[in-house]
Amino acid sequence: INAKRAALQLDPAEELEVTDARLEQLAPAALKAAGDVLTALAISTFRSGDYLNALRYSQFEHQVRRHAGDELGAANALVGLAWCYQTVGLYQQGLSSAFSALAMLEQLRPEAVAGPLNGIGRVYLDLGQPKKALEYGRRGLEASAISPQARRDRSTALRIIGQAHHAQGDLAAA
């Protein structure tokens, strides 16, 4: 019982090797529960403006989901990671996470690709590449038609498209 209790005391600040050893001790249901808790923590800390802790929770969530063999959960965690990285200015990591999520979701759940497409568009906006942002915003808008979060994904894509047009000086299209 003490080993199982120790396994549940997961600390995202620990070295990954130690955490992996602890994750090995958890039953599949406990891994899923840990991933769900980390998702909730990442979202709530992001929404409260605590972006660095949201990033830490998202990184840890991704690790737990991968360890559990939850490919869809890992892909969704990568979408969250991309938004966190973009928000704290780590744009290359944001692009890498979003492109990885996109590739996974194209295979696992094609109706859910609008999220990473919009994430890629947001990063390109921040990088001063409105042409690429517009391309991914348009793709995100198209994908939003079948998205499980259609309203959110559509509004995000439209905002990216408008901001990209504005950045290109096309105020009428914006």
mmCIF file with all atom_site columns, N, CA, C and O in Angstrom, residues 100-155:
data_model
loop_
_atom_site.group_PDB
_atom_site.id
_atom_site.type_symbol
_atom_site.label_atom_id
_atom_site.label_alt_id
_atom_site.label_comp_id
_atom_site.label_asym_id
_atom_site.label_entity_id
_atom_site.label_seq_id
_atom_site.pdbx_PDB_ins_code
_atom_site.Cartn_x
_atom_site.Cartn_y
_atom_site.Cartn_z
_atom_site.occupancy
_atom_site.B_iso_or_equiv
_atom_site.pdbx_formal_charge
_atom_site.auth_seq_id
_atom_site.auth_comp_id
_atom_site.auth_asym_id
_atom_site.auth_atom_id
_atom_site.pdbx_PDB_model_num
ATOM 1   N N  . SER A 1 100 ? 2.546   18.270 -34.316 1.00 0.00 ? 100 SER A N  1
ATOM 2   C CA . SER A 1 100 ? 2.466   16.880 -33.838 1.00 0.00 ? 100 SER A CA 1
ATOM 3   C C  . SER A 1 100 ? 1.021   16.498 -33.531 1.00 0.00 ? 100 SER A C  1
ATOM 4   O O  . SER A 1 100 ? 0.560   15.410 -33.896 1.00 0.00 ? 100 SER A O  1
ATOM 5   N N  . ALA A 1 101 ? 0.297   17.393 -32.865 1.00 0.00 ? 101 ALA A N  1
ATOM 6   C CA . ALA A 1 101 ? -1.121  17.143 -32.558 1.00 0.00 ? 101 ALA A CA 1
ATOM 7   C C  . ALA A 1 101 ? -1.925  16.993 -33.840 1.00 0.00 ? 101 ALA A C  1
ATOM 8   O O  . ALA A 1 101 ? -2.779  16.103 -33.944 1.00 0.00 ? 101 ALA A O  1
ATOM 9   N N  . LEU A 1 102 ? -1.650  17.849 -34.814 1.00 0.00 ? 102 LEU A N  1
ATOM 10  C CA . LEU A 1 102 ? -2.364  17.798 -36.083 1.00 0.00 ? 102 LEU A CA 1
ATOM 11  C C  . LEU A 1 102 ? -2.159  16.446 -36.761 1.00 0.00 ? 102 LEU A C  1
ATOM 12  O O  . LEU A 1 102 ? -3.122  15.810 -37.205 1.00 0.00 ? 102 LEU A O  1
ATOM 13  N N  . ALA A 1 103 ? -0.919  15.987 -36.820 1.00 0.00 ? 103 ALA A N  1
ATOM 14  C CA . ALA A 1 103 ? -0.632  14.699 -37.457 1.00 0.00 ? 103 ALA A CA 1
ATOM 15  C C  . ALA A 1 103 ? -1.350  13.559 -36.738 1.00 0.00 ? 103 ALA A C  1
ATOM 16  O O  . ALA A 1 103 ? -1.917  12.668 -37.386 1.00 0.00 ? 103 ALA A O  1
ATOM 17  N N  . MET A 1 104 ? -1.340  13.595 -35.416 1.00 0.00 ? 104 MET A N  1
ATOM 18  C CA . MET A 1 104 ? -2.010  12.534 -34.651 1.00 0.00 ? 104 MET A CA 1
ATOM 19  C C  . MET A 1 104 ? -3.522  12.581 -34.851 1.00 0.00 ? 104 MET A C  1
ATOM 20  O O  . MET A 1 104 ? -4.157  11.547 -35.060 1.00 0.00 ? 104 MET A O  1
ATOM 21  N N  . LEU A 1 105 ? -4.098  13.778 -34.773 1.00 0.00 ? 105 LEU A N  1
ATOM 22  C CA . LEU A 1 105 ? -5.548  13.897 -34.883 1.00 0.00 ? 105 LEU A CA 1
ATOM 23  C C  . LEU A 1 105 ? -6.046  13.599 -36.294 1.00 0.00 ? 105 LEU A C  1
ATOM 24  O O  . LEU A 1 105 ? -7.166  13.106 -36.467 1.00 0.00 ? 105 LEU A O  1
ATOM 25  N N  . GLU A 1 106 ? -5.229  13.881 -37.300 1.00 0.00 ? 106 GLU A N  1
ATOM 26  C CA . GLU A 1 106 ? -5.627  13.510 -38.669 1.00 0.00 ? 106 GLU A CA 1
ATOM 27  C C  . GLU A 1 106 ? -5.851  12.007 -38.770 1.00 0.00 ? 106 GLU A C  1
ATOM 28  O O  . GLU A 1 106 ? -6.731  11.563 -39.514 1.00 0.00 ? 106 GLU A O  1
ATOM 29  N N  . GLN A 1 107 ? -5.082  11.244 -38.008 1.00 0.00 ? 107 GLN A N  1
ATOM 30  C CA . GLN A 1 107 ? -5.211  9.786  -38.016 1.00 0.00 ? 107 GLN A CA 1
ATOM 31  C C  . GLN A 1 107 ? -6.287  9.292  -37.052 1.00 0.00 ? 107 GLN A C  1
ATOM 32  O O  . GLN A 1 107 ? -7.042  8.392  -37.375 1.00 0.00 ? 107 GLN A O  1
ATOM 33  N N  . LEU A 1 108 ? -6.320  9.883  -35.856 1.00 0.00 ? 108 LEU A N  1
ATOM 34  C CA . LEU A 1 108 ? -7.174  9.372  -34.784 1.00 0.00 ? 108 LEU A CA 1
ATOM 35  C C  . LEU A 1 108 ? -8.585  9.937  -34.781 1.00 0.00 ? 108 LEU A C  1
ATOM 36  O O  . LEU A 1 108 ? -9.545  9.231  -34.436 1.00 0.00 ? 108 LEU A O  1
ATOM 37  N N  . ARG A 1 109 ? -8.700  11.217 -35.080 1.00 0.00 ? 109 ARG A N  1
ATOM 38  C CA . ARG A 1 109 ? -10.000 11.899 -34.970 1.00 0.00 ? 109 ARG A CA 1
ATOM 39  C C  . ARG A 1 109 ? -10.022 13.102 -35.919 1.00 0.00 ? 109 ARG A C  1
ATOM 40  O O  . ARG A 1 109 ? -9.899  14.252 -35.481 1.00 0.00 ? 109 ARG A O  1
ATOM 41  N N  . PRO A 1 110 ? -10.174 12.847 -37.210 1.00 0.00 ? 110 PRO A N  1
ATOM 42  C CA . PRO A 1 110 ? -10.071 13.919 -38.207 1.00 0.00 ? 110 PRO A CA 1
ATOM 43  C C  . PRO A 1 110 ? -11.034 15.083 -37.992 1.00 0.00 ? 110 PRO A C  1
ATOM 44  O O  . PRO A 1 110 ? -10.732 16.212 -38.401 1.00 0.00 ? 110 PRO A O  1
ATOM 45  N N  . GLU A 1 111 ? -12.153 14.833 -37.344 1.00 0.00 ? 111 GLU A N  1
ATOM 46  C CA . GLU A 1 111 ? -13.107 15.925 -37.113 1.00 0.00 ? 111 GLU A CA 1
ATOM 47  C C  . GLU A 1 111 ? -12.602 16.915 -36.065 1.00 0.00 ? 111 GLU A C  1
ATOM 48  O O  . GLU A 1 111 ? -13.205 17.976 -35.874 1.00 0.00 ? 111 GLU A O  1
ATOM 49  N N  . ALA A 1 112 ? -11.489 16.613 -35.414 1.00 0.00 ? 112 ALA A N  1
ATOM 50  C CA . ALA A 1 112 ? -10.979 17.470 -34.339 1.00 0.00 ? 112 ALA A CA 1
ATOM 51  C C  . ALA A 1 112 ? -9.714  18.241 -34.721 1.00 0.00 ? 112 ALA A C  1
ATOM 52  O O  . ALA A 1 112 ? -9.013  18.728 -33.843 1.00 0.00 ? 112 ALA A O  1
ATOM 53  N N  . VAL A 1 113 ? -9.430  18.373 -36.016 1.00 0.00 ? 113 VAL A N  1
ATOM 54  C CA . VAL A 1 113 ? -8.183  19.030 -36.416 1.00 0.00 ? 113 VAL A CA 1
ATOM 55  C C  . VAL A 1 113 ? -8.248  20.556 -36.388 1.00 0.00 ? 113 VAL A C  1
ATOM 56  O O  . VAL A 1 113 ? -7.213  21.217 -36.507 1.00 0.00 ? 113 VAL A O  1
ATOM 57  N N  . ALA A 1 114 ? -9.416  21.137 -36.227 1.00 0.00 ? 114 ALA A N  1
ATOM 58  C CA . ALA A 1 114 ? -9.517  22.598 -36.226 1.00 0.00 ? 114 ALA A CA 1
ATOM 59  C C  . ALA A 1 114 ? -8.695  23.219 -35.091 1.00 0.00 ? 114 ALA A C  1
ATOM 60  O O  . ALA A 1 114 ? -8.084  24.274 -35.275 1.00 0.00 ? 114 ALA A O  1
ATOM 61  N N  . GLY A 1 115 ? -8.657  22.565 -33.936 1.00 0.00 ? 115 GLY A N  1
ATOM 62  C CA . GLY A 1 115 ? -7.898  23.096 -32.794 1.00 0.00 ? 115 GLY A CA 1
ATOM 63  C C  . GLY A 1 115 ? -6.428  23.308 -33.104 1.00 0.00 ? 115 GLY A C  1
ATOM 64  O O  . GLY A 1 115 ? -5.904  24.422 -32.945 1.00 0.00 ? 115 GLY A O  1
ATOM 65  N N  . PRO A 1 116 ? -5.724  22.252 -33.550 1.00 0.00 ? 116 PRO A N  1
ATOM 66  C CA . PRO A 1 116 ? -4.309  22.483 -33.864 1.00 0.00 ? 116 PRO A CA 1
ATOM 67  C C  . PRO A 1 116 ? -4.100  23.402 -35.069 1.00 0.00 ? 116 PRO A C  1
ATOM 68  O O  . PRO A 1 116 ? -3.130  24.154 -35.097 1.00 0.00 ? 116 PRO A O  1
ATOM 69  N N  . LEU A 1 117 ? -5.000  23.369 -36.056 1.00 0.00 ? 117 LEU A N  1
ATOM 70  C CA . LEU A 1 117 ? -4.861  24.292 -37.187 1.00 0.00 ? 117 LEU A CA 1
ATOM 71  C C  . LEU A 1 117 ? -4.940  25.737 -36.701 1.00 0.00 ? 117 LEU A C  1
ATOM 72  O O  . LEU A 1 117 ? -4.139  26.588 -37.121 1.00 0.00 ? 117 LEU A O  1
ATOM 73  N N  . ASN A 1 118 ? -5.887  26.025 -35.812 1.00 0.00 ? 118 ASN A N  1
ATOM 74  C CA . ASN A 1 118 ? -5.995  27.373 -35.257 1.00 0.00 ? 118 ASN A CA 1
ATOM 75  C C  . ASN A 1 118 ? -4.772  27.718 -34.412 1.00 0.00 ? 118 ASN A C  1
ATOM 76  O O  . ASN A 1 118 ? -4.301  28.860 -34.431 1.00 0.00 ? 118 ASN A O  1
ATOM 77  N N  . GLY A 1 119 ? -4.264  26.740 -33.669 1.00 0.00 ? 119 GLY A N  1
ATOM 78  C CA . GLY A 1 119 ? -3.068  26.974 -32.872 1.00 0.00 ? 119 GLY A CA 1
ATOM 79  C C  . GLY A 1 119 ? -1.879  27.351 -33.740 1.00 0.00 ? 119 GLY A C  1
ATOM 80  O O  . GLY A 1 119 ? -1.106  28.257 -33.414 1.00 0.00 ? 119 GLY A O  1
ATOM 81  N N  . ILE A 1 120 ? -1.731  26.666 -34.866 1.00 0.00 ? 120 ILE A N  1
ATOM 82  C CA . ILE A 1 120 ? -0.647  26.980 -35.806 1.00 0.00 ? 120 ILE A CA 1
ATOM 83  C C  . ILE A 1 120 ? -0.840  28.397 -36.352 1.00 0.00 ? 120 ILE A C  1
ATOM 84  O O  . ILE A 1 120 ? 0.121   29.182 -36.421 1.00 0.00 ? 120 ILE A O  1
ATOM 85  N N  . GLY A 1 121 ? -2.063  28.731 -36.692 1.00 0.00 ? 121 GLY A N  1
ATOM 86  C CA . GLY A 1 121 ? -2.344  30.085 -37.180 1.00 0.00 ? 121 GLY A CA 1
ATOM 87  C C  . GLY A 1 121 ? -1.993  31.150 -36.163 1.00 0.00 ? 121 GLY A C  1
ATOM 88  O O  . GLY A 1 121 ? -1.410  32.186 -36.513 1.00 0.00 ? 121 GLY A O  1
ATOM 89  N N  . ARG A 1 122 ? -2.329  30.899 -34.904 1.00 0.00 ? 122 ARG A N  1
ATOM 90  C CA . ARG A 1 122 ? -2.008  31.879 -33.837 1.00 0.00 ? 122 ARG A CA 1
ATOM 91  C C  . ARG A 1 122 ? -0.510  32.092 -33.724 1.00 0.00 ? 122 ARG A C  1
ATOM 92  O O  . ARG A 1 122 ? -0.033  33.219 -33.565 1.00 0.00 ? 122 ARG A O  1
ATOM 93  N N  . VAL A 1 123 ? 0.254   30.994 -33.770 1.00 0.00 ? 123 VAL A N  1
ATOM 94  C CA . VAL A 1 123 ? 1.712   31.129 -33.650 1.00 0.00 ? 123 VAL A CA 1
ATOM 95  C C  . VAL A 1 123 ? 2.261   31.931 -34.830 1.00 0.00 ? 123 VAL A C  1
ATOM 96  O O  . VAL A 1 123 ? 3.089   32.836 -34.639 1.00 0.00 ? 123 VAL A O  1
ATOM 97  N N  . TYR A 1 124 ? 1.802   31.623 -36.034 1.00 0.00 ? 124 TYR A N  1
ATOM 98  C CA . TYR A 1 124 ? 2.297   32.370 -37.194 1.00 0.00 ? 124 TYR A CA 1
ATOM 99  C C  . TYR A 1 124 ? 1.941   33.854 -37.108 1.00 0.00 ? 124 TYR A C  1
ATOM 100 O O  . TYR A 1 124 ? 2.727   34.704 -37.542 1.00 0.00 ? 124 TYR A O  1
ATOM 101 N N  . LEU A 1 125 ? 0.792   34.185 -36.537 1.00 0.00 ? 125 LEU A N  1
ATOM 102 C CA . LEU A 1 125 ? 0.471   35.596 -36.319 1.00 0.00 ? 125 LEU A CA 1
ATOM 103 C C  . LEU A 1 125 ? 1.512   36.245 -35.421 1.00 0.00 ? 125 LEU A C  1
ATOM 104 O O  . LEU A 1 125 ? 2.015   37.332 -35.719 1.00 0.00 ? 125 LEU A O  1
ATOM 105 N N  . ASP A 1 126 ? 1.814   35.564 -34.306 1.00 0.00 ? 126 ASP A N  1
ATOM 106 C CA . ASP A 1 126 ? 2.788   36.116 -33.362 1.00 0.00 ? 126 ASP A CA 1
ATOM 107 C C  . ASP A 1 126 ? 4.189   36.206 -33.961 1.00 0.00 ? 126 ASP A C  1
ATOM 108 O O  . ASP A 1 126 ? 4.987   37.048 -33.553 1.00 0.00 ? 126 ASP A O  1
ATOM 109 N N  . LEU A 1 127 ? 4.492   35.337 -34.914 1.00 0.00 ? 127 LEU A N  1
ATOM 110 C CA . LEU A 1 127 ? 5.799   35.364 -35.565 1.00 0.00 ? 127 LEU A CA 1
ATOM 111 C C  . LEU A 1 127 ? 5.868   36.386 -36.697 1.00 0.00 ? 127 LEU A C  1
ATOM 112 O O  . LEU A 1 127 ? 6.891   36.504 -37.359 1.00 0.00 ? 127 LEU A O  1
ATOM 113 N N  . GLY A 1 128 ? 4.757   37.114 -36.919 1.00 0.00 ? 128 GLY A N  1
ATOM 114 C CA . GLY A 1 128 ? 4.744   38.121 -37.968 1.00 0.00 ? 128 GLY A CA 1
ATOM 115 C C  . GLY A 1 128 ? 4.657   37.517 -39.363 1.00 0.00 ? 128 GLY A C  1
ATOM 116 O O  . GLY A 1 128 ? 5.171   38.099 -40.321 1.00 0.00 ? 128 GLY A O  1
ATOM 117 N N  . GLN A 1 129 ? 4.015   36.365 -39.474 1.00 0.00 ? 129 GLN A N  1
ATOM 118 C CA . GLN A 1 129 ? 3.848   35.705 -40.766 1.00 0.00 ? 129 GLN A CA 1
ATOM 119 C C  . GLN A 1 129 ? 2.350   35.585 -41.089 1.00 0.00 ? 129 GLN A C  1
ATOM 120 O O  . GLN A 1 129 ? 1.776   34.497 -41.034 1.00 0.00 ? 129 GLN A O  1
ATOM 121 N N  . PRO A 1 130 ? 1.716   36.726 -41.416 1.00 0.00 ? 130 PRO A N  1
ATOM 122 C CA . PRO A 1 130 ? 0.266   36.720 -41.617 1.00 0.00 ? 130 PRO A CA 1
ATOM 123 C C  . PRO A 1 130 ? -0.201  35.856 -42.779 1.00 0.00 ? 130 PRO A C  1
ATOM 124 O O  . PRO A 1 130 ? -1.319  35.330 -42.750 1.00 0.00 ? 130 PRO A O  1
ATOM 125 N N  . LYS A 1 131 ? 0.631   35.681 -43.807 1.00 0.00 ? 131 LYS A N  1
ATOM 126 C CA . LYS A 1 131 ? 0.229   34.841 -44.939 1.00 0.00 ? 131 LYS A CA 1
ATOM 127 C C  . LYS A 1 131 ? 0.027   33.394 -44.486 1.00 0.00 ? 131 LYS A C  1
ATOM 128 O O  . LYS A 1 131 ? -0.978  32.766 -44.826 1.00 0.00 ? 131 LYS A O  1
ATOM 129 N N  . LYS A 1 132 ? 0.970   32.880 -43.700 1.00 0.00 ? 132 LYS A N  1
ATOM 130 C CA . LYS A 1 132 ? 0.833   31.521 -43.163 1.00 0.00 ? 132 LYS A CA 1
ATOM 131 C C  . LYS A 1 132 ? -0.303  31.451 -42.151 1.00 0.00 ? 132 LYS A C  1
ATOM 132 O O  . LYS A 1 132 ? -1.042  30.470 -42.104 1.00 0.00 ? 132 LYS A O  1
ATOM 133 N N  . ALA A 1 133 ? -0.447  32.492 -41.340 1.00 0.00 ? 133 ALA A N  1
ATOM 134 C CA . ALA A 1 133 ? -1.543  32.527 -40.366 1.00 0.00 ? 133 ALA A CA 1
ATOM 135 C C  . ALA A 1 133 ? -2.885  32.469 -41.080 1.00 0.00 ? 133 ALA A C  1
ATOM 136 O O  . ALA A 1 133 ? -3.795  31.749 -40.651 1.00 0.00 ? 133 ALA A O  1
ATOM 137 N N  . LEU A 1 134 ? -3.003  33.200 -42.178 1.00 0.00 ? 134 LEU A N  1
ATOM 138 C CA . LEU A 1 134 ? -4.231  33.204 -42.958 1.00 0.00 ? 134 LEU A CA 1
ATOM 139 C C  . LEU A 1 134 ? -4.509  31.817 -43.542 1.00 0.00 ? 134 LEU A C  1
ATOM 140 O O  . LEU A 1 134 ? -5.644  31.332 -43.496 1.00 0.00 ? 134 LEU A O  1
ATOM 141 N N  . GLU A 1 135 ? -3.475  31.171 -44.037 1.00 0.00 ? 135 GLU A N  1
ATOM 142 C CA . GLU A 1 135 ? -3.633  29.815 -44.590 1.00 0.00 ? 135 GLU A CA 1
ATOM 143 C C  . GLU A 1 135 ? -4.177  28.857 -43.535 1.00 0.00 ? 135 GLU A C  1
ATOM 144 O O  . GLU A 1 135 ? -5.142  28.124 -43.784 1.00 0.00 ? 135 GLU A O  1
ATOM 145 N N  . TYR A 1 136 ? -3.577  28.868 -42.348 1.00 0.00 ? 136 TYR A N  1
ATOM 146 C CA . TYR A 1 136 ? -4.016  27.938 -41.302 1.00 0.00 ? 136 TYR A CA 1
ATOM 147 C C  . TYR A 1 136 ? -5.344  28.366 -40.688 1.00 0.00 ? 136 TYR A C  1
ATOM 148 O O  . TYR A 1 136 ? -6.140  27.513 -40.290 1.00 0.00 ? 136 TYR A O  1
ATOM 149 N N  . GLY A 1 137 ? -5.596  29.663 -40.635 1.00 0.00 ? 137 GLY A N  1
ATOM 150 C CA . GLY A 1 137 ? -6.898  30.124 -40.166 1.00 0.00 ? 137 GLY A CA 1
ATOM 151 C C  . GLY A 1 137 ? -8.012  29.662 -41.095 1.00 0.00 ? 137 GLY A C  1
ATOM 152 O O  . GLY A 1 137 ? -9.077  29.222 -40.638 1.00 0.00 ? 137 GLY A O  1
ATOM 153 N N  . ARG A 1 138 ? -7.770  29.743 -42.385 1.00 0.00 ? 138 ARG A N  1
ATOM 154 C CA . ARG A 1 138 ? -8.768  29.270 -43.353 1.00 0.00 ? 138 ARG A CA 1
ATOM 155 C C  . ARG A 1 138 ? -8.980  27.761 -43.248 1.00 0.00 ? 138 ARG A C  1
ATOM 156 O O  . ARG A 1 138 ? -10.112 27.276 -43.340 1.00 0.00 ? 138 ARG A O  1
ATOM 157 N N  . ARG A 1 139 ? -7.890  27.045 -43.080 1.00 0.00 ? 139 ARG A N  1
ATOM 158 C CA . ARG A 1 139 ? -8.020  25.589 -42.906 1.00 0.00 ? 139 ARG A CA 1
ATOM 159 C C  . ARG A 1 139 ? -8.764  25.270 -41.615 1.00 0.00 ? 139 ARG A C  1
ATOM 160 O O  . ARG A 1 139 ? -9.582  24.345 -41.568 1.00 0.00 ? 139 ARG A O  1
ATOM 161 N N  . GLY A 1 140 ? -8.496  26.038 -40.562 1.00 0.00 ? 140 GLY A N  1
ATOM 162 C CA . GLY A 1 140 ? -9.203  25.860 -39.294 1.00 0.00 ? 140 GLY A CA 1
ATOM 163 C C  . GLY A 1 140 ? -10.685 26.159 -39.437 1.00 0.00 ? 140 GLY A C  1
ATOM 164 O O  . GLY A 1 140 ? -11.533 25.456 -38.881 1.00 0.00 ? 140 GLY A O  1
ATOM 165 N N  . LEU A 1 141 ? -11.007 27.201 -40.212 1.00 0.00 ? 141 LEU A N  1
ATOM 166 C CA . LEU A 1 141 ? -12.407 27.552 -40.445 1.00 0.00 ? 141 LEU A CA 1
ATOM 167 C C  . LEU A 1 141 ? -13.120 26.430 -41.189 1.00 0.00 ? 141 LEU A C  1
ATOM 168 O O  . LEU A 1 141 ? -14.231 26.029 -40.824 1.00 0.00 ? 141 LEU A O  1
ATOM 169 N N  . GLU A 1 142 ? -12.475 25.901 -42.213 1.00 0.00 ? 142 GLU A N  1
ATOM 170 C CA . GLU A 1 142 ? -13.064 24.789 -42.979 1.00 0.00 ? 142 GLU A CA 1
ATOM 171 C C  . GLU A 1 142 ? -13.268 23.571 -42.078 1.00 0.00 ? 142 GLU A C  1
ATOM 172 O O  . GLU A 1 142 ? -14.326 22.941 -42.098 1.00 0.00 ? 142 GLU A O  1
ATOM 173 N N  . ALA A 1 143 ? -12.272 23.252 -41.265 1.00 0.00 ? 143 ALA A N  1
ATOM 174 C CA . ALA A 1 143 ? -12.360 22.085 -40.375 1.00 0.00 ? 143 ALA A CA 1
ATOM 175 C C  . ALA A 1 143 ? -13.376 22.288 -39.258 1.00 0.00 ? 143 ALA A C  1
ATOM 176 O O  . ALA A 1 143 ? -13.919 21.313 -38.728 1.00 0.00 ? 143 ALA A O  1
ATOM 177 N N  . SER A 1 144 ? -13.653 23.535 -38.912 1.00 0.00 ? 144 SER A N  1
ATOM 178 C CA . SER A 1 144 ? -14.585 23.794 -37.814 1.00 0.00 ? 144 SER A CA 1
ATOM 179 C C  . SER A 1 144 ? -16.005 23.342 -38.136 1.00 0.00 ? 144 SER A C  1
ATOM 180 O O  . SER A 1 144 ? -16.805 23.116 -37.230 1.00 0.00 ? 144 SER A O  1
ATOM 181 N N  . ALA A 1 145 ? -16.309 23.184 -39.414 1.00 0.00 ? 145 ALA A N  1
ATOM 182 C CA . ALA A 1 145 ? -17.663 22.779 -39.811 1.00 0.00 ? 145 ALA A CA 1
ATOM 183 C C  . ALA A 1 145 ? -18.038 21.413 -39.243 1.00 0.00 ? 145 ALA A C  1
ATOM 184 O O  . ALA A 1 145 ? -19.215 21.155 -38.979 1.00 0.00 ? 145 ALA A O  1
ATOM 185 N N  . ILE A 1 146 ? -17.039 20.541 -39.040 1.00 0.00 ? 146 ILE A N  1
ATOM 186 C CA . ILE A 1 146 ? -17.332 19.201 -38.506 1.00 0.00 ? 146 ILE A CA 1
ATOM 187 C C  . ILE A 1 146 ? -16.733 18.991 -37.116 1.00 0.00 ? 146 ILE A C  1
ATOM 188 O O  . ILE A 1 146 ? -16.747 17.888 -36.589 1.00 0.00 ? 146 ILE A O  1
ATOM 189 N N  . SER A 1 147 ? -16.238 20.048 -36.526 1.00 0.00 ? 147 SER A N  1
ATOM 190 C CA . SER A 1 147 ? -15.579 19.960 -35.228 1.00 0.00 ? 147 SER A CA 1
ATOM 191 C C  . SER A 1 147 ? -16.569 19.701 -34.090 1.00 0.00 ? 147 SER A C  1
ATOM 192 O O  . SER A 1 147 ? -17.663 20.267 -34.078 1.00 0.00 ? 147 SER A O  1
ATOM 193 N N  . PRO A 1 148 ? -16.168 18.896 -33.112 1.00 0.00 ? 148 PRO A N  1
ATOM 194 C CA . PRO A 1 148 ? -17.014 18.722 -31.924 1.00 0.00 ? 148 PRO A CA 1
ATOM 195 C C  . PRO A 1 148 ? -17.211 20.036 -31.152 1.00 0.00 ? 148 PRO A C  1
ATOM 196 O O  . PRO A 1 148 ? -18.202 20.198 -30.463 1.00 0.00 ? 148 PRO A O  1
ATOM 197 N N  . GLN A 1 149 ? -16.276 20.957 -31.281 1.00 0.00 ? 149 GLN A N  1
ATOM 198 C CA . GLN A 1 149 ? -16.381 22.291 -30.670 1.00 0.00 ? 149 GLN A CA 1
ATOM 199 C C  . GLN A 1 149 ? -16.515 23.324 -31.778 1.00 0.00 ? 149 GLN A C  1
ATOM 200 O O  . GLN A 1 149 ? -15.748 24.278 -31.869 1.00 0.00 ? 149 GLN A O  1
ATOM 201 N N  . ALA A 1 150 ? -17.513 23.145 -32.633 1.00 0.00 ? 150 ALA A N  1
ATOM 202 C CA . ALA A 1 150 ? -17.651 23.936 -33.855 1.00 0.00 ? 150 ALA A CA 1
ATOM 203 C C  . ALA A 1 150 ? -17.689 25.440 -33.589 1.00 0.00 ? 150 ALA A C  1
ATOM 204 O O  . ALA A 1 150 ? -17.002 26.205 -34.270 1.00 0.00 ? 150 ALA A O  1
ATOM 205 N N  . ARG A 1 151 ? -18.478 25.872 -32.618 1.00 0.00 ? 151 ARG A N  1
ATOM 206 C CA . ARG A 1 151 ? -18.587 27.322 -32.363 1.00 0.00 ? 151 ARG A CA 1
ATOM 207 C C  . ARG A 1 151 ? -17.263 27.928 -31.941 1.00 0.00 ? 151 ARG A C  1
ATOM 208 O O  . ARG A 1 151 ? -16.843 28.970 -32.455 1.00 0.00 ? 151 ARG A O  1
ATOM 209 N N  . ARG A 1 152 ? -16.611 27.283 -30.981 1.00 0.00 ? 152 ARG A N  1
ATOM 210 C CA . ARG A 1 152 ? -15.330 27.805 -30.494 1.00 0.00 ? 152 ARG A CA 1
ATOM 211 C C  . ARG A 1 152 ? -14.298 27.807 -31.613 1.00 0.00 ? 152 ARG A C  1
ATOM 212 O O  . ARG A 1 152 ? -13.599 28.802 -31.828 1.00 0.00 ? 152 ARG A O  1
ATOM 213 N N  . ASP A 1 153 ? -14.197 26.688 -32.341 1.00 0.00 ? 153 ASP A N  1
ATOM 214 C CA . ASP A 1 153 ? -13.193 26.589 -33.389 1.00 0.00 ? 153 ASP A CA 1
ATOM 215 C C  . ASP A 1 153 ? -13.471 27.563 -34.534 1.00 0.00 ? 153 ASP A C  1
ATOM 216 O O  . ASP A 1 153 ? -12.548 28.146 -35.094 1.00 0.00 ? 153 ASP A O  1
ATOM 217 N N  . ARG A 1 154 ? -14.746 27.765 -34.850 1.00 0.00 ? 154 ARG A N  1
ATOM 218 C CA . ARG A 1 154 ? -15.108 28.705 -35.911 1.00 0.00 ? 154 ARG A CA 1
ATOM 219 C C  . ARG A 1 154 ? -14.767 30.136 -35.495 1.00 0.00 ? 154 ARG A C  1
ATOM 220 O O  . ARG A 1 154 ? -14.183 30.889 -36.271 1.00 0.00 ? 154 ARG A O  1
ATOM 221 N N  . SER A 1 155 ? -15.120 30.511 -34.281 1.00 0.00 ? 155 SER A N  1
ATOM 222 C CA . SER A 1 155 ? -14.842 31.884 -33.841 1.00 0.00 ? 155 SER A CA 1
ATOM 223 C C  . SER A 1 155 ? -13.340 32.130 -33.745 1.00 0.00 ? 155 SER A C  1
ATOM 224 O O  . SER A 1 155 ? -12.863 33.213 -34.096 1.00 0.00 ? 155 SER A O  1
#
